[in-house]
Amino acid sequence: MRPREAKVDDRIFWKRRSFLGENISNGNWIIAMILLLSGGGALRQGWIIAAIGLGIVGALSFVWNEAVAKTATIVGVWLAAGAAAAWGLSLACNAAFGMPAIGHVIGLIIAIVGIVMTID
């Protein structure tokens, strides 16, 4: 009887099956951790709503269903982009006009428009 050879997973690390679940790829875990860390950064800045959104999306982005993971990842990326834009624009608007709220509103608009455009 011939010994059984274990099949070697030769796919790239991003697409490779994770040890934590057969249907979960390593890419899902990496993106989930980035989103959860972004949520922690938003919470530290005092942006509670953005932190809750990034936390939920980060938790959903490593679920077993690939479609839910991809959708949650897209929404999370837009939330993170909006939060980053809000932070950067608030600094710029505070320096230019003395009104950081303008930057916060523009960042919120970027996140909402990005999510709506992606869904449509």
mmCIF file of C-alpha atoms in Angstrom:
data_model
loop_
_atom_site.group_PDB
_atom_site.id
_atom_site.type_symbol
_atom_site.label_atom_id
_atom_site.label_comp_id
_atom_site.label_asym_id
_atom_site.label_seq_id
_atom_site.Cartn_x
_atom_site.Cartn_y
_atom_site.Cartn_z
ATOM 1 C CA MET A 1 0.000 0.000 0.000
ATOM 2 C CA ARG A 2 1.341 3.380 -1.017
ATOM 3 C CA PRO A 3 1.556 6.167 1.588
ATOM 4 C CA ARG A 4 -0.925 8.946 1.113
ATOM 5 C CA GLU A 5 0.527 12.273 0.089
ATOM 6 C CA ALA A 6 -1.023 15.400 1.562
ATOM 7 C CA LYS A 7 -2.014 17.937 -1.059
ATOM 8 C CA VAL A 8 -0.036 21.145 -0.682
ATOM 9 C CA ASP A 9 -2.054 24.340 -0.946
ATOM 10 C CA ASP A 10 0.013 26.302 -3.464
ATOM 11 C CA ARG A 11 -2.339 29.277 -3.796
ATOM 12 C CA ILE A 12 -1.118 32.710 -2.766
ATOM 13 C CA PHE A 13 -1.432 33.503 0.934
ATOM 14 C CA TRP A 14 -4.290 35.947 0.356
ATOM 15 C CA LYS A 15 -6.518 33.245 -1.221
ATOM 16 C CA ARG A 16 -5.357 30.347 0.924
ATOM 17 C CA ARG A 17 -7.799 28.661 3.291
ATOM 18 C CA SER A 18 -7.464 29.835 6.861
ATOM 19 C CA PHE A 19 -6.759 27.484 9.747
ATOM 20 C CA LEU A 20 -9.736 29.002 11.568
ATOM 21 C CA GLY A 21 -12.341 27.926 9.015
ATOM 22 C CA GLU A 22 -12.487 25.966 5.783
ATOM 23 C CA ASN A 23 -14.488 28.545 3.849
ATOM 24 C CA ILE A 24 -12.694 31.565 5.282
ATOM 25 C CA SER A 25 -9.684 32.845 3.380
ATOM 26 C CA ASN A 26 -6.697 34.515 4.988
ATOM 27 C CA GLY A 27 -7.600 37.690 3.110
ATOM 28 C CA ASN A 28 -10.820 37.964 5.111
ATOM 29 C CA TRP A 29 -8.893 37.839 8.393
ATOM 30 C CA ILE A 30 -6.379 40.437 7.268
ATOM 31 C CA ILE A 31 -9.073 42.893 6.158
ATOM 32 C CA ALA A 32 -11.103 42.233 9.326
ATOM 33 C CA MET A 33 -8.122 43.077 11.518
ATOM 34 C CA ILE A 34 -7.422 46.278 9.570
ATOM 35 C CA LEU A 35 -11.048 47.362 9.928
ATOM 36 C CA LEU A 36 -11.168 46.499 13.624
ATOM 37 C CA LEU A 37 -7.936 48.414 14.252
ATOM 38 C CA SER A 38 -9.366 51.378 12.325
ATOM 39 C CA GLY A 39 -12.439 51.171 14.556
ATOM 40 C CA GLY A 40 -10.197 51.222 17.618
ATOM 41 C CA GLY A 41 -8.432 54.302 16.282
ATOM 42 C CA ALA A 42 -11.765 56.008 15.640
ATOM 43 C CA LEU A 43 -12.902 55.140 19.162
ATOM 44 C CA ARG A 44 -9.721 56.597 20.609
ATOM 45 C CA GLN A 45 -10.362 59.832 18.694
ATOM 46 C CA GLY A 46 -13.864 59.940 20.164
ATOM 47 C CA TRP A 47 -15.725 59.132 16.958
ATOM 48 C CA ILE A 48 -18.215 56.707 18.464
ATOM 49 C CA ILE A 49 -20.476 56.279 15.415
ATOM 50 C CA ALA A 50 -17.548 55.550 13.075
ATOM 51 C CA ALA A 51 -16.054 53.159 15.638
ATOM 52 C CA ILE A 52 -19.319 51.234 15.924
ATOM 53 C CA GLY A 53 -19.669 51.040 12.143
ATOM 54 C CA LEU A 54 -16.088 49.874 11.643
ATOM 55 C CA GLY A 55 -16.442 47.350 14.461
ATOM 56 C CA ILE A 56 -19.583 45.829 12.967
ATOM 57 C CA VAL A 57 -18.128 45.745 9.479
ATOM 58 C CA GLY A 58 -14.867 44.285 10.792
ATOM 59 C CA ALA A 59 -16.785 41.553 12.590
ATOM 60 C CA LEU A 60 -18.846 40.768 9.493
ATOM 61 C CA SER A 61 -15.877 40.754 7.126
ATOM 62 C CA PHE A 62 -14.550 37.406 8.303
ATOM 63 C CA VAL A 63 -17.786 35.420 8.333
ATOM 64 C CA TRP A 64 -18.064 32.127 6.493
ATOM 65 C CA ASN A 65 -20.150 33.520 3.618
ATOM 66 C CA GLU A 66 -17.858 35.045 1.008
ATOM 67 C CA ALA A 67 -20.539 37.391 -0.382
ATOM 68 C CA VAL A 68 -21.274 38.897 3.045
ATOM 69 C CA ALA A 69 -17.552 39.240 3.692
ATOM 70 C CA LYS A 70 -16.989 41.098 0.421
ATOM 71 C CA THR A 71 -19.949 43.424 0.953
ATOM 72 C CA ALA A 72 -18.923 44.173 4.525
ATOM 73 C CA THR A 73 -15.370 44.807 3.376
ATOM 74 C CA ILE A 74 -16.495 47.307 0.733
ATOM 75 C CA VAL A 75 -18.692 49.166 3.230
ATOM 76 C CA GLY A 76 -15.877 49.126 5.789
ATOM 77 C CA VAL A 77 -13.342 50.482 3.349
ATOM 78 C CA TRP A 78 -15.657 53.383 2.509
ATOM 79 C CA LEU A 79 -16.257 54.031 6.219
ATOM 80 C CA ALA A 80 -12.510 54.022 6.857
ATOM 81 C CA ALA A 81 -11.912 56.307 3.864
ATOM 82 C CA GLY A 82 -14.598 58.700 5.093
ATOM 83 C CA ALA A 83 -13.176 58.700 8.622
ATOM 84 C CA ALA A 84 -9.660 59.350 7.314
ATOM 85 C CA ALA A 85 -10.948 62.112 5.040
ATOM 86 C CA ALA A 86 -12.902 63.633 7.932
ATOM 87 C CA TRP A 87 -9.813 63.652 10.112
ATOM 88 C CA GLY A 88 -7.547 65.134 7.456
ATOM 89 C CA LEU A 89 -10.071 67.673 6.238
ATOM 90 C CA SER A 90 -10.947 68.731 9.791
ATOM 91 C CA LEU A 91 -7.293 69.566 10.381
ATOM 92 C CA ALA A 92 -7.128 71.507 7.113
ATOM 93 C CA CYS A 93 -10.423 73.329 7.680
ATOM 94 C CA ASN A 94 -9.457 74.159 11.244
ATOM 95 C CA ALA A 95 -6.184 75.658 10.041
ATOM 96 C CA ALA A 96 -7.802 77.527 7.146
ATOM 97 C CA PHE A 97 -11.169 78.627 8.513
ATOM 98 C CA GLY A 98 -11.154 77.749 12.208
ATOM 99 C CA MET A 99 -14.089 75.374 11.640
ATOM 100 C CA PRO A 100 -13.184 71.646 11.801
ATOM 101 C CA ALA A 101 -16.861 70.691 11.499
ATOM 102 C CA ILE A 102 -16.725 71.427 7.761
ATOM 103 C CA GLY A 103 -14.091 68.706 7.336
ATOM 104 C CA HIS A 104 -16.149 66.270 9.399
ATOM 105 C CA VAL A 105 -19.204 66.855 7.207
ATOM 106 C CA ILE A 106 -17.219 66.429 3.992
ATOM 107 C CA GLY A 107 -15.733 63.154 5.289
ATOM 108 C CA LEU A 108 -19.203 61.903 6.179
ATOM 109 C CA ILE A 109 -20.433 62.806 2.714
ATOM 110 C CA ILE A 110 -17.513 60.914 1.141
ATOM 111 C CA ALA A 111 -18.370 57.775 3.115
ATOM 112 C CA ILE A 112 -22.111 57.922 2.379
ATOM 113 C CA VAL A 113 -21.692 58.676 -1.333
ATOM 114 C CA GLY A 114 -19.094 55.900 -1.696
ATOM 115 C CA ILE A 115 -21.346 53.321 -0.058
ATOM 116 C CA VAL A 116 -24.385 54.373 -2.123
ATOM 117 C CA MET A 117 -22.385 54.335 -5.372
ATOM 118 C CA THR A 118 -21.012 50.889 -4.581
ATOM 119 C CA ILE A 119 -24.427 49.463 -3.739
ATOM 120 C CA ASP A 120 -25.995 50.850 -6.919
#
